[in-house]
């Protein structure tokens, strides 16, 4: 996939320099992207899990089917299907987490979008963000924390129902700042508003990204990157400034985000004796 790889390198370069990315909708229709997407998701355990359409699965995938998807995208007639909602038990909790099962064609298109958006946004994400990122996770977060010395307190915050509560308009506005591509934004908007089927009853979606979707973790990271920037560029400098007043001991503050739902801010207090 030489042309697709060349485009990905261009996308990464623009992401590193924080330059706007245009013509995404046009470039994502390259067949090489769909072949790479198929190679990535076809081997996953969930590839054979059906969405609402039992015929729209990985079985029978071929080049003609990919060509049809590309032609639909080109004509603007590609329509996302509602996901099939199921529930998964939460660890150490009696509550259950809603999971959306997309149809395979939708998984394929989502994976193409993910490849492009990840190449663009990864260079811009905070080094202290570890959730749902390639080569990162709890272990890299713990490795970062091990570098901190003299830490006395940890403040842990939980962003409750993170995937469910993401505001569609805010998310699209964030992406539009960097990717002013109307057709691409329209495609994302239609994905977010595709809804879900539960017990064969259709429900609209007014907020959130469907858990279980290929693209959802990255979209949530794009959304929460705004929080990372706020904490690092505004909140921490403000706290450091306040700590310099005589009435408070000085503070040393660092921050890391281990998942899309948890923010950890360690605070070191130096108290003169």
PDB file of C-alpha atoms in Angstrom:
ATOM      1  CA  UNK A   1       0.000   0.000   0.000  1.00  0.00           C
ATOM      2  CA  UNK A   2       2.628   2.582  -1.074  1.00  0.00           C
ATOM      3  CA  UNK A   3       0.190   5.447  -1.757  1.00  0.00           C
ATOM      4  CA  UNK A   4      -1.693   4.886   1.483  1.00  0.00           C
ATOM      5  CA  UNK A   5       1.568   4.711   3.464  1.00  0.00           C
ATOM      6  CA  UNK A   6       2.764   7.900   1.806  1.00  0.00           C
ATOM      7  CA  UNK A   7      -0.464   9.634   2.807  1.00  0.00           C
ATOM      8  CA  UNK A   8      -0.172   8.380   6.406  1.00  0.00           C
ATOM      9  CA  UNK A   9       3.347   9.848   6.607  1.00  0.00           C
ATOM     10  CA  UNK A  10       2.007  13.180   5.365  1.00  0.00           C
ATOM     11  CA  UNK A  11      -0.765  13.008   7.972  1.00  0.00           C
ATOM     12  CA  UNK A  12       1.762  12.281  10.751  1.00  0.00           C
ATOM     13  CA  UNK A  13       3.939  15.172   9.638  1.00  0.00           C
ATOM     14  CA  UNK A  14       1.043  17.606   9.678  1.00  0.00           C
ATOM     15  CA  UNK A  15      -0.005  16.297  13.073  1.00  0.00           C
ATOM     16  CA  UNK A  16       3.482  16.837  14.500  1.00  0.00           C
ATOM     17  CA  UNK A  17       3.469  20.414  13.210  1.00  0.00           C
ATOM     18  CA  UNK A  18      -0.175  20.929  14.276  1.00  0.00           C
ATOM     19  CA  UNK A  19      -1.189  21.935  10.775  1.00  0.00           C
ATOM     20  CA  UNK A  20      -4.740  21.523   9.509  1.00  0.00           C
ATOM     21  CA  UNK A  21      -5.562  18.342   7.622  1.00  0.00           C
ATOM     22  CA  UNK A  22      -7.709  18.600   4.506  1.00  0.00           C
ATOM     23  CA  UNK A  23      -9.193  16.233   1.904  1.00  0.00           C
ATOM     24  CA  UNK A  24      -9.458  13.390   4.408  1.00  0.00           C
ATOM     25  CA  UNK A  25     -12.738  12.154   2.941  1.00  0.00           C
ATOM     26  CA  UNK A  26     -11.175  11.969  -0.506  1.00  0.00           C
ATOM     27  CA  UNK A  27      -8.003  10.202   0.588  1.00  0.00           C
ATOM     28  CA  UNK A  28      -9.680   7.676   2.879  1.00  0.00           C
ATOM     29  CA  UNK A  29     -11.354   6.078  -0.154  1.00  0.00           C
ATOM     30  CA  UNK A  30      -8.119   4.455  -1.312  1.00  0.00           C
ATOM     31  CA  UNK A  31      -8.574   0.692  -1.616  1.00  0.00           C
ATOM     32  CA  UNK A  32      -5.236   0.071   0.130  1.00  0.00           C
ATOM     33  CA  UNK A  33      -6.676   1.518   3.348  1.00  0.00           C
ATOM     34  CA  UNK A  34      -9.584  -0.920   3.289  1.00  0.00           C
ATOM     35  CA  UNK A  35      -7.315  -3.881   2.627  1.00  0.00           C
ATOM     36  CA  UNK A  36      -5.125  -2.866   5.564  1.00  0.00           C
ATOM     37  CA  UNK A  37      -8.218  -2.357   7.728  1.00  0.00           C
ATOM     38  CA  UNK A  38      -9.502  -5.815   6.801  1.00  0.00           C
ATOM     39  CA  UNK A  39      -6.140  -7.368   7.670  1.00  0.00           C
ATOM     40  CA  UNK A  40      -6.221  -5.732  11.094  1.00  0.00           C
ATOM     41  CA  UNK A  41      -9.764  -6.487  12.219  1.00  0.00           C
ATOM     42  CA  UNK A  42     -10.526  -9.786  10.443  1.00  0.00           C
ATOM     43  CA  UNK A  43      -8.302 -11.740  12.846  1.00  0.00           C
ATOM     44  CA  UNK A  44      -9.936 -10.227  15.945  1.00  0.00           C
ATOM     45  CA  UNK A  45     -12.206 -12.419  18.053  1.00  0.00           C
ATOM     46  CA  UNK A  46     -15.089 -10.003  17.548  1.00  0.00           C
ATOM     47  CA  UNK A  47     -14.840 -10.061  13.746  1.00  0.00           C
ATOM     48  CA  UNK A  48     -17.455 -12.812  13.477  1.00  0.00           C
ATOM     49  CA  UNK A  49     -19.790 -11.205  16.024  1.00  0.00           C
ATOM     50  CA  UNK A  50     -22.789  -9.948  14.037  1.00  0.00           C
ATOM     51  CA  UNK A  51     -24.373  -6.545  14.369  1.00  0.00           C
ATOM     52  CA  UNK A  52     -28.048  -6.062  13.552  1.00  0.00           C
ATOM     53  CA  UNK A  53     -27.595  -7.593  10.080  1.00  0.00           C
ATOM     54  CA  UNK A  54     -26.628 -11.293  10.206  1.00  0.00           C
ATOM     55  CA  UNK A  55     -25.507 -11.067   6.557  1.00  0.00           C
ATOM     56  CA  UNK A  56     -23.097  -8.187   7.198  1.00  0.00           C
ATOM     57  CA  UNK A  57     -20.198 -10.124   8.737  1.00  0.00           C
ATOM     58  CA  UNK A  58     -16.599 -10.905   7.867  1.00  0.00           C
ATOM     59  CA  UNK A  59     -17.773 -14.032   6.032  1.00  0.00           C
ATOM     60  CA  UNK A  60     -17.734 -13.551   2.288  1.00  0.00           C
ATOM     61  CA  UNK A  61     -15.604 -10.417   2.368  1.00  0.00           C
ATOM     62  CA  UNK A  62     -14.061  -9.787  -1.060  1.00  0.00           C
ATOM     63  CA  UNK A  63     -12.750  -7.004  -3.267  1.00  0.00           C
ATOM     64  CA  UNK A  64     -16.154  -6.410  -4.863  1.00  0.00           C
ATOM     65  CA  UNK A  65     -17.636  -5.724  -1.454  1.00  0.00           C
ATOM     66  CA  UNK A  66     -14.857  -3.220  -0.684  1.00  0.00           C
ATOM     67  CA  UNK A  67     -15.412  -1.563  -4.081  1.00  0.00           C
ATOM     68  CA  UNK A  68     -19.115  -1.158  -3.272  1.00  0.00           C
ATOM     69  CA  UNK A  69     -18.306   0.532   0.030  1.00  0.00           C
ATOM     70  CA  UNK A  70     -15.860   2.909  -1.673  1.00  0.00           C
ATOM     71  CA  UNK A  71     -18.417   3.772  -4.374  1.00  0.00           C
ATOM     72  CA  UNK A  72     -21.057   4.462  -1.726  1.00  0.00           C
ATOM     73  CA  UNK A  73     -18.643   6.756   0.100  1.00  0.00           C
ATOM     74  CA  UNK A  74     -17.795   8.521  -3.146  1.00  0.00           C
ATOM     75  CA  UNK A  75     -21.470   9.046  -3.957  1.00  0.00           C
ATOM     76  CA  UNK A  76     -22.284  10.088  -0.400  1.00  0.00           C
ATOM     77  CA  UNK A  77     -24.762   7.228  -0.033  1.00  0.00           C
ATOM     78  CA  UNK A  78     -22.944   5.191   2.625  1.00  0.00           C
ATOM     79  CA  UNK A  79     -25.189   4.795   5.675  1.00  0.00           C
ATOM     80  CA  UNK A  80     -24.067   3.572   9.094  1.00  0.00           C
ATOM     81  CA  UNK A  81     -26.234   0.875  10.605  1.00  0.00           C
ATOM     82  CA  UNK A  82     -27.398   1.076  14.226  1.00  0.00           C
ATOM     83  CA  UNK A  83     -25.243  -1.051  16.512  1.00  0.00           C
ATOM     84  CA  UNK A  84     -26.633  -4.067  18.319  1.00  0.00           C
ATOM     85  CA  UNK A  85     -26.554  -3.284  22.029  1.00  0.00           C
ATOM     86  CA  UNK A  86     -25.543  -5.912  24.537  1.00  0.00           C
ATOM     87  CA  UNK A  87     -24.337  -5.615  28.137  1.00  0.00           C
ATOM     88  CA  UNK A  88     -21.117  -6.694  29.807  1.00  0.00           C
ATOM     89  CA  UNK A  89     -20.625  -7.008  33.555  1.00  0.00           C
ATOM     90  CA  UNK A  90     -18.272  -4.445  35.081  1.00  0.00           C
ATOM     91  CA  UNK A  91     -15.358  -5.764  37.096  1.00  0.00           C
ATOM     92  CA  UNK A  92     -15.949  -5.603  40.870  1.00  0.00           C
ATOM     93  CA  UNK A  93     -19.394  -4.098  40.333  1.00  0.00           C
ATOM     94  CA  UNK A  94     -22.994  -5.196  40.042  1.00  0.00           C
ATOM     95  CA  UNK A  95     -23.510  -2.706  37.215  1.00  0.00           C
ATOM     96  CA  UNK A  96     -23.278  -3.608  33.548  1.00  0.00           C
ATOM     97  CA  UNK A  97     -21.571  -1.698  30.745  1.00  0.00           C
ATOM     98  CA  UNK A  98     -23.457  -1.216  27.446  1.00  0.00           C
ATOM     99  CA  UNK A  99     -21.564  -2.547  24.442  1.00  0.00           C
ATOM    100  CA  UNK A 100     -22.423  -1.740  20.832  1.00  0.00           C
ATOM    101  CA  UNK A 101     -21.775  -4.406  18.186  1.00  0.00           C
ATOM    102  CA  UNK A 102     -21.351  -2.753  14.748  1.00  0.00           C
ATOM    103  CA  UNK A 103     -21.860  -4.550  11.479  1.00  0.00           C
ATOM    104  CA  UNK A 104     -18.645  -5.605   9.730  1.00  0.00           C
ATOM    105  CA  UNK A 105     -18.833  -3.053   6.913  1.00  0.00           C
ATOM    106  CA  UNK A 106     -19.093  -0.313   9.543  1.00  0.00           C
ATOM    107  CA  UNK A 107     -16.139  -1.787  11.438  1.00  0.00           C
ATOM    108  CA  UNK A 108     -14.135  -1.649   8.223  1.00  0.00           C
ATOM    109  CA  UNK A 109     -14.922   2.014   7.552  1.00  0.00           C
ATOM    110  CA  UNK A 110     -14.315   2.896  11.214  1.00  0.00           C
ATOM    111  CA  UNK A 111     -10.890   1.230  11.076  1.00  0.00           C
ATOM    112  CA  UNK A 112      -9.922   3.264   7.993  1.00  0.00           C
ATOM    113  CA  UNK A 113     -10.942   6.458   9.798  1.00  0.00           C
ATOM    114  CA  UNK A 114      -9.079   5.333  12.914  1.00  0.00           C
ATOM    115  CA  UNK A 115      -5.832   4.771  11.016  1.00  0.00           C
ATOM    116  CA  UNK A 116      -5.905   8.317   9.618  1.00  0.00           C
ATOM    117  CA  UNK A 117      -7.036  10.080  12.803  1.00  0.00           C
ATOM    118  CA  UNK A 118      -4.544   8.167  14.950  1.00  0.00           C
ATOM    119  CA  UNK A 119      -1.674   9.137  12.638  1.00  0.00           C
ATOM    120  CA  UNK A 120      -2.721  12.780  12.918  1.00  0.00           C
ATOM    121  CA  UNK A 121      -3.568  13.081  16.631  1.00  0.00           C
ATOM    122  CA  UNK A 122      -1.025  10.734  18.247  1.00  0.00           C
ATOM    123  CA  UNK A 123       1.878  13.202  17.848  1.00  0.00           C
ATOM    124  CA  UNK A 124      -0.266  15.861  19.534  1.00  0.00           C
ATOM    125  CA  UNK A 125      -1.459  13.881  22.558  1.00  0.00           C
ATOM    126  CA  UNK A 126       0.129  14.479  25.938  1.00  0.00           C
ATOM    127  CA  UNK A 127       3.098  12.321  26.939  1.00  0.00           C
ATOM    128  CA  UNK A 128       1.301  11.877  30.263  1.00  0.00           C
ATOM    129  CA  UNK A 129      -1.743  10.289  28.624  1.00  0.00           C
ATOM    130  CA  UNK A 130      -1.586   6.476  28.576  1.00  0.00           C
ATOM    131  CA  UNK A 131      -5.134   5.236  27.993  1.00  0.00           C
ATOM    132  CA  UNK A 132      -6.050   3.430  24.762  1.00  0.00           C
ATOM    133  CA  UNK A 133      -2.891   4.490  22.942  1.00  0.00           C
ATOM    134  CA  UNK A 134      -0.484   2.338  20.899  1.00  0.00           C
ATOM    135  CA  UNK A 135       2.401   1.098  23.012  1.00  0.00           C
ATOM    136  CA  UNK A 136       0.907   2.609  26.179  1.00  0.00           C
ATOM    137  CA  UNK A 137      -1.225   1.465  29.073  1.00  0.00           C
ATOM    138  CA  UNK A 138      -1.222   0.953  32.824  1.00  0.00           C
ATOM    139  CA  UNK A 139       2.365  -0.330  32.853  1.00  0.00           C
ATOM    140  CA  UNK A 140       3.759   2.746  31.069  1.00  0.00           C
ATOM    141  CA  UNK A 141       1.736   4.953  33.417  1.00  0.00           C
ATOM    142  CA  UNK A 142       3.215   3.171  36.447  1.00  0.00           C
ATOM    143  CA  UNK A 143       6.682   3.557  34.951  1.00  0.00           C
ATOM    144  CA  UNK A 144       6.067   7.301  34.696  1.00  0.00           C
ATOM    145  CA  UNK A 145       4.780   7.476  38.274  1.00  0.00           C
ATOM    146  CA  UNK A 146       7.878   5.631  39.541  1.00  0.00           C
ATOM    147  CA  UNK A 147       9.975   8.616  38.462  1.00  0.00           C
ATOM    148  CA  UNK A 148       8.187  10.929  40.901  1.00  0.00           C
ATOM    149  CA  UNK A 149       9.929  11.390  44.247  1.00  0.00           C
ATOM    150  CA  UNK A 150       8.560  12.784  47.458  1.00  0.00           C
ATOM    151  CA  UNK A 151       4.926  12.437  46.422  1.00  0.00           C
ATOM    152  CA  UNK A 152       2.626  12.567  49.457  1.00  0.00           C
ATOM    153  CA  UNK A 153      -0.875  12.699  48.001  1.00  0.00           C
ATOM    154  CA  UNK A 154      -2.663  11.356  44.931  1.00  0.00           C
ATOM    155  CA  UNK A 155      -5.938  12.893  43.797  1.00  0.00           C
ATOM    156  CA  UNK A 156      -7.914  10.425  41.695  1.00  0.00           C
ATOM    157  CA  UNK A 157     -10.887  11.529  39.627  1.00  0.00           C
ATOM    158  CA  UNK A 158     -13.287   9.299  37.722  1.00  0.00           C
ATOM    159  CA  UNK A 159     -14.964  10.622  34.568  1.00  0.00           C
ATOM    160  CA  UNK A 160     -18.216   8.710  35.041  1.00  0.00           C
ATOM    161  CA  UNK A 161     -19.845   7.170  31.944  1.00  0.00           C
ATOM    162  CA  UNK A 162     -17.186   8.756  29.771  1.00  0.00           C
ATOM    163  CA  UNK A 163     -18.109   7.034  26.516  1.00  0.00           C
ATOM    164  CA  UNK A 164     -21.823   7.619  27.074  1.00  0.00           C
ATOM    165  CA  UNK A 165     -21.666  11.315  27.922  1.00  0.00           C
ATOM    166  CA  UNK A 166     -19.407  12.711  25.182  1.00  0.00           C
ATOM    167  CA  UNK A 167     -21.208  15.643  23.585  1.00  0.00           C
ATOM    168  CA  UNK A 168     -21.437  15.159  19.823  1.00  0.00           C
ATOM    169  CA  UNK A 169     -21.369  18.843  18.931  1.00  0.00           C
ATOM    170  CA  UNK A 170     -18.354  19.541  21.130  1.00  0.00           C
ATOM    171  CA  UNK A 171     -16.448  16.546  19.745  1.00  0.00           C
ATOM    172  CA  UNK A 172     -17.143  17.530  16.141  1.00  0.00           C
ATOM    173  CA  UNK A 173     -16.147  21.140  16.850  1.00  0.00           C
ATOM    174  CA  UNK A 174     -12.834  19.921  18.308  1.00  0.00           C
ATOM    175  CA  UNK A 175     -12.130  17.838  15.209  1.00  0.00           C
ATOM    176  CA  UNK A 176     -13.286  20.598  12.857  1.00  0.00           C
ATOM    177  CA  UNK A 177     -10.643  22.950  14.237  1.00  0.00           C
ATOM    178  CA  UNK A 178      -7.953  20.704  12.801  1.00  0.00           C
ATOM    179  CA  UNK A 179      -9.829  18.913  10.015  1.00  0.00           C
ATOM    180  CA  UNK A 180     -12.154  21.368   8.206  1.00  0.00           C
ATOM    181  CA  UNK A 181     -13.443  18.696   5.817  1.00  0.00           C
ATOM    182  CA  UNK A 182     -17.236  18.959   5.579  1.00  0.00           C
ATOM    183  CA  UNK A 183     -17.864  15.555   4.006  1.00  0.00           C
ATOM    184  CA  UNK A 184     -15.632  13.835   6.541  1.00  0.00           C
ATOM    185  CA  UNK A 185     -17.297  15.636   9.462  1.00  0.00           C
ATOM    186  CA  UNK A 186     -20.713  14.715   8.074  1.00  0.00           C
ATOM    187  CA  UNK A 187     -19.653  11.060   7.976  1.00  0.00           C
ATOM    188  CA  UNK A 188     -18.522  11.233  11.618  1.00  0.00           C
ATOM    189  CA  UNK A 189     -21.735  12.994  12.656  1.00  0.00           C
ATOM    190  CA  UNK A 190     -23.839  10.301  11.020  1.00  0.00           C
ATOM    191  CA  UNK A 191     -21.781   7.624  12.792  1.00  0.00           C
ATOM    192  CA  UNK A 192     -22.362   9.227  16.187  1.00  0.00           C
ATOM    193  CA  UNK A 193     -26.092   9.570  15.508  1.00  0.00           C
ATOM    194  CA  UNK A 194     -26.636   6.122  13.987  1.00  0.00           C
ATOM    195  CA  UNK A 195     -28.345   4.870  17.139  1.00  0.00           C
ATOM    196  CA  UNK A 196     -28.638   1.348  18.493  1.00  0.00           C
ATOM    197  CA  UNK A 197     -31.000  -1.604  18.538  1.00  0.00           C
ATOM    198  CA  UNK A 198     -31.886  -3.230  21.839  1.00  0.00           C
ATOM    199  CA  UNK A 199     -34.329  -6.145  21.855  1.00  0.00           C
ATOM    200  CA  UNK A 200     -35.086  -5.136  18.253  1.00  0.00           C
ATOM    201  CA  UNK A 201     -36.239  -1.680  19.299  1.00  0.00           C
ATOM    202  CA  UNK A 202     -34.439   1.273  17.709  1.00  0.00           C
ATOM    203  CA  UNK A 203     -33.069   4.021  19.967  1.00  0.00           C
ATOM    204  CA  UNK A 204     -31.567   7.330  18.865  1.00  0.00           C
ATOM    205  CA  UNK A 205     -28.221   8.430  20.272  1.00  0.00           C
ATOM    206  CA  UNK A 206     -27.986  12.028  21.431  1.00  0.00           C
ATOM    207  CA  UNK A 207     -24.561  11.801  23.068  1.00  0.00           C
ATOM    208  CA  UNK A 208     -21.633   9.446  23.494  1.00  0.00           C
ATOM    209  CA  UNK A 209     -19.610   7.156  21.273  1.00  0.00           C
ATOM    210  CA  UNK A 210     -20.698   3.510  21.129  1.00  0.00           C
ATOM    211  CA  UNK A 211     -18.572   1.283  23.353  1.00  0.00           C
ATOM    212  CA  UNK A 212     -17.443  -1.643  21.275  1.00  0.00           C
ATOM    213  CA  UNK A 213     -16.851   0.478  18.193  1.00  0.00           C
ATOM    214  CA  UNK A 214     -13.401   0.427  16.581  1.00  0.00           C
ATOM    215  CA  UNK A 215     -13.186   4.204  16.594  1.00  0.00           C
ATOM    216  CA  UNK A 216     -14.662   5.017  20.013  1.00  0.00           C
ATOM    217  CA  UNK A 217     -11.468   4.889  22.154  1.00  0.00           C
ATOM    218  CA  UNK A 218      -9.656   7.284  19.814  1.00  0.00           C
ATOM    219  CA  UNK A 219     -12.607   9.683  19.661  1.00  0.00           C
ATOM    220  CA  UNK A 220     -12.737   9.765  23.461  1.00  0.00           C
ATOM    221  CA  UNK A 221      -8.994  10.488  23.583  1.00  0.00           C
ATOM    222  CA  UNK A 222      -9.443  13.371  21.138  1.00  0.00           C
ATOM    223  CA  UNK A 223     -12.211  14.691  23.396  1.00  0.00           C
ATOM    224  CA  UNK A 224     -10.256  14.232  26.643  1.00  0.00           C
ATOM    225  CA  UNK A 225      -7.109  15.744  25.141  1.00  0.00           C
ATOM    226  CA  UNK A 226      -8.814  19.073  25.800  1.00  0.00           C
ATOM    227  CA  UNK A 227      -8.835  18.162  29.505  1.00  0.00           C
ATOM    228  CA  UNK A 228      -5.164  17.179  29.375  1.00  0.00           C
ATOM    229  CA  UNK A 229      -4.276  20.539  27.826  1.00  0.00           C
ATOM    230  CA  UNK A 230      -6.353  22.394  30.427  1.00  0.00           C
ATOM    231  CA  UNK A 231      -4.724  20.568  33.336  1.00  0.00           C
ATOM    232  CA  UNK A 232      -1.164  20.921  32.030  1.00  0.00           C
ATOM    233  CA  UNK A 233      -1.309  24.442  30.605  1.00  0.00           C
ATOM    234  CA  UNK A 234      -3.809  26.188  32.868  1.00  0.00           C
ATOM    235  CA  UNK A 235      -4.667  24.295  36.068  1.00  0.00           C
ATOM    236  CA  UNK A 236      -1.160  23.231  37.119  1.00  0.00           C
ATOM    237  CA  UNK A 237       0.434  26.671  36.465  1.00  0.00           C
ATOM    238  CA  UNK A 238      -2.431  28.246  38.399  1.00  0.00           C
ATOM    239  CA  UNK A 239      -1.911  25.929  41.386  1.00  0.00           C
ATOM    240  CA  UNK A 240       1.819  26.507  41.317  1.00  0.00           C
ATOM    241  CA  UNK A 241       1.189  30.244  41.255  1.00  0.00           C
ATOM    242  CA  UNK A 242      -1.169  30.007  44.238  1.00  0.00           C
ATOM    243  CA  UNK A 243       1.289  27.821  46.151  1.00  0.00           C
ATOM    244  CA  UNK A 244       3.887  30.546  45.926  1.00  0.00           C
ATOM    245  CA  UNK A 245       1.782  32.735  48.237  1.00  0.00           C
ATOM    246  CA  UNK A 246       3.040  32.885  51.814  1.00  0.00           C
ATOM    247  CA  UNK A 247      -0.135  31.335  53.239  1.00  0.00           C
ATOM    248  CA  UNK A 248       0.404  28.009  51.447  1.00  0.00           C
ATOM    249  CA  UNK A 249       3.358  25.634  51.276  1.00  0.00           C
ATOM    250  CA  UNK A 250       4.912  25.284  47.813  1.00  0.00           C
ATOM    251  CA  UNK A 251       3.553  22.534  45.584  1.00  0.00           C
ATOM    252  CA  UNK A 252       5.166  20.300  43.026  1.00  0.00           C
ATOM    253  CA  UNK A 253       2.494  18.980  40.725  1.00  0.00           C
ATOM    254  CA  UNK A 254       2.617  16.402  37.955  1.00  0.00           C
ATOM    255  CA  UNK A 255      -0.181  14.631  36.135  1.00  0.00           C
ATOM    256  CA  UNK A 256      -0.847  11.436  34.264  1.00  0.00           C
ATOM    257  CA  UNK A 257      -3.954   9.929  32.716  1.00  0.00           C
ATOM    258  CA  UNK A 258      -4.073   6.144  32.829  1.00  0.00           C
ATOM    259  CA  UNK A 259      -7.357   5.523  31.083  1.00  0.00           C
ATOM    260  CA  UNK A 260     -10.075   7.482  29.365  1.00  0.00           C
ATOM    261  CA  UNK A 261     -11.961   7.533  32.626  1.00  0.00           C
ATOM    262  CA  UNK A 262      -9.351   8.271  35.267  1.00  0.00           C
ATOM    263  CA  UNK A 263      -7.214  11.314  35.929  1.00  0.00           C
ATOM    264  CA  UNK A 264      -4.445  11.035  38.519  1.00  0.00           C
ATOM    265  CA  UNK A 265      -2.808  14.204  39.825  1.00  0.00           C
ATOM    266  CA  UNK A 266      -0.037  13.606  42.379  1.00  0.00           C
ATOM    267  CA  UNK A 267       0.769  16.518  44.650  1.00  0.00           C
ATOM    268  CA  UNK A 268       4.000  16.922  46.581  1.00  0.00           C
ATOM    269  CA  UNK A 269       3.856  19.376  49.467  1.00  0.00           C
ATOM    270  CA  UNK A 270       7.132  20.789  50.738  1.00  0.00           C
ATOM    271  CA  UNK A 271       6.592  22.075  54.238  1.00  0.00           C
ATOM    272  CA  UNK A 272       9.399  24.011  55.828  1.00  0.00           C
ATOM    273  CA  UNK A 273      10.110  22.949  59.413  1.00  0.00           C
TER     274      UNK A 273
END
